[in-house]
mmCIF file of C-alpha atoms in Angstrom:
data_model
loop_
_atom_site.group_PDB
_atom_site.id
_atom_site.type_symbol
_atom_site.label_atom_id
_atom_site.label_comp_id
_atom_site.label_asym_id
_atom_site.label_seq_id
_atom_site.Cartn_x
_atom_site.Cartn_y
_atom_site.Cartn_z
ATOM 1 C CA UNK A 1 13.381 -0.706 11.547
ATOM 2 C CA UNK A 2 12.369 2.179 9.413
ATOM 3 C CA UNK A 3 12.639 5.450 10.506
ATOM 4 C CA UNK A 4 10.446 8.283 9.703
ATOM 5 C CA UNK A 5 11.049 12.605 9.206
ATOM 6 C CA UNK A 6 8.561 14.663 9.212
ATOM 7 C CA UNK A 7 8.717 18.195 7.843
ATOM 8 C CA UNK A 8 6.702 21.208 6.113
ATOM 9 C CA UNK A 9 3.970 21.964 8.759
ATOM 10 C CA UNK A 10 3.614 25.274 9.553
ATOM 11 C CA UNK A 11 0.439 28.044 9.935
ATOM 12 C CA UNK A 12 -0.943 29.175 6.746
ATOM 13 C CA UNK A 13 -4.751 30.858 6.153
ATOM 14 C CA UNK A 14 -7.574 29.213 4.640
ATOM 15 C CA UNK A 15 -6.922 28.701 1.423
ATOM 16 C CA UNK A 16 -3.483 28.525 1.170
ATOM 17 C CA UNK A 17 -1.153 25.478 0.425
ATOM 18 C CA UNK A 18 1.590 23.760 2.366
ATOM 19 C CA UNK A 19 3.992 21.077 1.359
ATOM 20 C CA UNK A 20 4.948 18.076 3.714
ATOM 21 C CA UNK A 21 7.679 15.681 3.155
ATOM 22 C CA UNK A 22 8.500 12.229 4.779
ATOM 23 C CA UNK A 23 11.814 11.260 4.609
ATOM 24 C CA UNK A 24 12.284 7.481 5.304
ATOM 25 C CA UNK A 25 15.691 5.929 6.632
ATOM 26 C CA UNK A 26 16.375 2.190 7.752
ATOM 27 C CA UNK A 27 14.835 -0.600 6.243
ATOM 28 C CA UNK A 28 13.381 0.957 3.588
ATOM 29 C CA UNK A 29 12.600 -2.156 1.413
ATOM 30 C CA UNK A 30 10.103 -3.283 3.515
ATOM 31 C CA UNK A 31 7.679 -0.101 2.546
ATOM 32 C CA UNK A 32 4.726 -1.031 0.918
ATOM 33 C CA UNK A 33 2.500 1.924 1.641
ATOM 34 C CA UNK A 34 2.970 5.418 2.950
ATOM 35 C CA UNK A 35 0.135 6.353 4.787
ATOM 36 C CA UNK A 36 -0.335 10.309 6.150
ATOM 37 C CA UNK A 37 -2.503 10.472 9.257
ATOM 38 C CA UNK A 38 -3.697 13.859 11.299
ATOM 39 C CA UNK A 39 -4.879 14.075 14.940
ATOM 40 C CA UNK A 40 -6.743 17.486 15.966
ATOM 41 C CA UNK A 41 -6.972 18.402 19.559
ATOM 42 C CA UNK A 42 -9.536 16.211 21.086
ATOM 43 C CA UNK A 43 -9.977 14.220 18.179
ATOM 44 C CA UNK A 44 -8.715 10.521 17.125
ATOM 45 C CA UNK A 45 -6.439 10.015 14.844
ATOM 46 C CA UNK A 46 -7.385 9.832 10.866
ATOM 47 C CA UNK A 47 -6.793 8.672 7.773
ATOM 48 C CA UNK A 48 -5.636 11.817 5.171
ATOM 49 C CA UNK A 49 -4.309 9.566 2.253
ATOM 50 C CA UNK A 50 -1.665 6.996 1.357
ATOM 51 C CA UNK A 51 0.426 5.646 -1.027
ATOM 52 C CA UNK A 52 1.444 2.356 -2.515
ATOM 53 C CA UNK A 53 5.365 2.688 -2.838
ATOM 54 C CA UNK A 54 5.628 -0.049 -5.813
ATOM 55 C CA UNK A 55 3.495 1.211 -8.034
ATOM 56 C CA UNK A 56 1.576 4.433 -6.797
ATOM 57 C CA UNK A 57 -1.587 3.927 -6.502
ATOM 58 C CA UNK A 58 -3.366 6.289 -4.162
ATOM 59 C CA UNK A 59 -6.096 6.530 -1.958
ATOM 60 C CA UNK A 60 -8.162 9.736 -0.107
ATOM 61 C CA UNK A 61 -10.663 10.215 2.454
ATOM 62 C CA UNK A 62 -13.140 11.655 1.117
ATOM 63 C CA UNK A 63 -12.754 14.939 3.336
ATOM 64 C CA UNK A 64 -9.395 15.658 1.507
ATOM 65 C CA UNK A 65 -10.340 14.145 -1.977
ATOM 66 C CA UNK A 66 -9.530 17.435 -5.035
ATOM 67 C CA UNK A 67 -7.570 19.167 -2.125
ATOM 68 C CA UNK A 68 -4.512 16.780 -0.716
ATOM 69 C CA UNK A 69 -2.283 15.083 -3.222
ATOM 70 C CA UNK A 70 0.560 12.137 -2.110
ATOM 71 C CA UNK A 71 2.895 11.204 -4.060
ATOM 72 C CA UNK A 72 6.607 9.707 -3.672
ATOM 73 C CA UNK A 73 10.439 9.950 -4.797
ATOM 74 C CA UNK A 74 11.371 6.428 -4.438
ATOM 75 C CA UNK A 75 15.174 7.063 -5.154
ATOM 76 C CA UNK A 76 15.020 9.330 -2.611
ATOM 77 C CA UNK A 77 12.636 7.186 0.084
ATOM 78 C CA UNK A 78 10.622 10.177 0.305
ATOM 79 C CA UNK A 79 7.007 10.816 0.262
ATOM 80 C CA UNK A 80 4.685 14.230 0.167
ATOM 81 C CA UNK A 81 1.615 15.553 1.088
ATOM 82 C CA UNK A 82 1.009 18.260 -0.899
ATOM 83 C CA UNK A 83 -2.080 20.537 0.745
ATOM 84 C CA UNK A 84 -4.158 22.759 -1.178
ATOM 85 C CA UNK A 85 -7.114 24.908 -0.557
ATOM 86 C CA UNK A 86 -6.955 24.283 3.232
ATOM 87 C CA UNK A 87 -9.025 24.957 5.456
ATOM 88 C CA UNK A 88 -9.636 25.654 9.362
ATOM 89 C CA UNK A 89 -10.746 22.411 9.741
ATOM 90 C CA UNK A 90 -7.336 20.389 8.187
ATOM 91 C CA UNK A 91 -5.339 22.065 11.393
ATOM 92 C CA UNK A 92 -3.933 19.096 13.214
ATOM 93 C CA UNK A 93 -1.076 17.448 13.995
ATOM 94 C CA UNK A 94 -0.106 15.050 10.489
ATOM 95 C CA UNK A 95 1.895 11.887 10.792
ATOM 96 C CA UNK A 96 3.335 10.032 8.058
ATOM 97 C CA UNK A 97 3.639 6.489 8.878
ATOM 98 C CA UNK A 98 4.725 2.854 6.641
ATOM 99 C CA UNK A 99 3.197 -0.717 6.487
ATOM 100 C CA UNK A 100 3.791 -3.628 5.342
ATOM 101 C CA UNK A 101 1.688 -5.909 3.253
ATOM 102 C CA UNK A 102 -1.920 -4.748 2.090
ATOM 103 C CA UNK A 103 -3.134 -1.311 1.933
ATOM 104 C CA UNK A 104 -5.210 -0.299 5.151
ATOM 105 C CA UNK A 105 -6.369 3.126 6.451
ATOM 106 C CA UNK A 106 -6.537 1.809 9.904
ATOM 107 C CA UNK A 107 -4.055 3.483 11.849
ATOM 108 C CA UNK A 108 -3.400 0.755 14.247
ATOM 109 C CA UNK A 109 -2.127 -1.368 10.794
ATOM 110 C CA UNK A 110 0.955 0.503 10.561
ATOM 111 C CA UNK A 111 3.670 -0.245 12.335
ATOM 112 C CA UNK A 112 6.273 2.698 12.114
ATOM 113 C CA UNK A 113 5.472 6.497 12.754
ATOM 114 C CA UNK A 114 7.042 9.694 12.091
ATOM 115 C CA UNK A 115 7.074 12.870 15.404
ATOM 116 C CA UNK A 116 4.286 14.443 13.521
ATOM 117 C CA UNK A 117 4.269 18.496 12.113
ATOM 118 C CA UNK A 118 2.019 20.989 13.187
ATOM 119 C CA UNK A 119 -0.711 22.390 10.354
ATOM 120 C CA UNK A 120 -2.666 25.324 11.582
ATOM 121 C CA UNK A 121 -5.071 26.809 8.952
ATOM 122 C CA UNK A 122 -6.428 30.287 10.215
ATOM 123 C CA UNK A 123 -9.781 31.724 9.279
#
């Protein structure tokens, strides 16, 4: 079992920047990729970005690509979503969530999820 911390959301206008962190607890060796995921009211949930934890490589939908950086601490089994230049249509509720095995931005291929923090970009 892994478990998962989200933190960092908050409301912040358009343009500004937040910060979220994923703090990761458990059975941490068996992270291969960090994933970040947001759900808007309404909406289904979406890939934002993730992470390969051996290594680094990163991937971005192409919504966030030049905006959203990840990036990880392994000693400290924690990974960030740093958020720039935001805008009213990035508010949603972010997950961070791990997999095993391949990379994937399917949602449904990762198998443990943080609570999720709040984002609320105002015009």
């Amino acid at each position: 079992q892994v478990q998962l911390v989200e933190s960092g959301g908050g409301l912040v206008q358009a343009g500004g920047s937040l910060r979220l962190s994923c703090a990761a607890s458990g059975r941490t060796f068996s992270m291969d990729y960090m994933g970040w995921f947001r759900q808007a009211p309404g909406k289904e949930r979406e890939f934002v970005t993730a992470i390969r934890w051996s290594g680094g490589a990163t991937y971005y939908a192409d919504s966030v690509k030049g905006r959203f950086t990840i990036s990880r601490d392994n000693a400290k089994n924690t990974g960030y979503l740093q958020m720039n230049s935001l805008k009213p249509e990035d508010t949603a509720v972010y997950y961070c969530a791990i997999k095993r095995g391949l990379y994937s931005s399917t949602p449904d291929r990762y198998g443990y999820w943080g609570q999720g923090t709040q984002v609320t970009v105002s015009s």
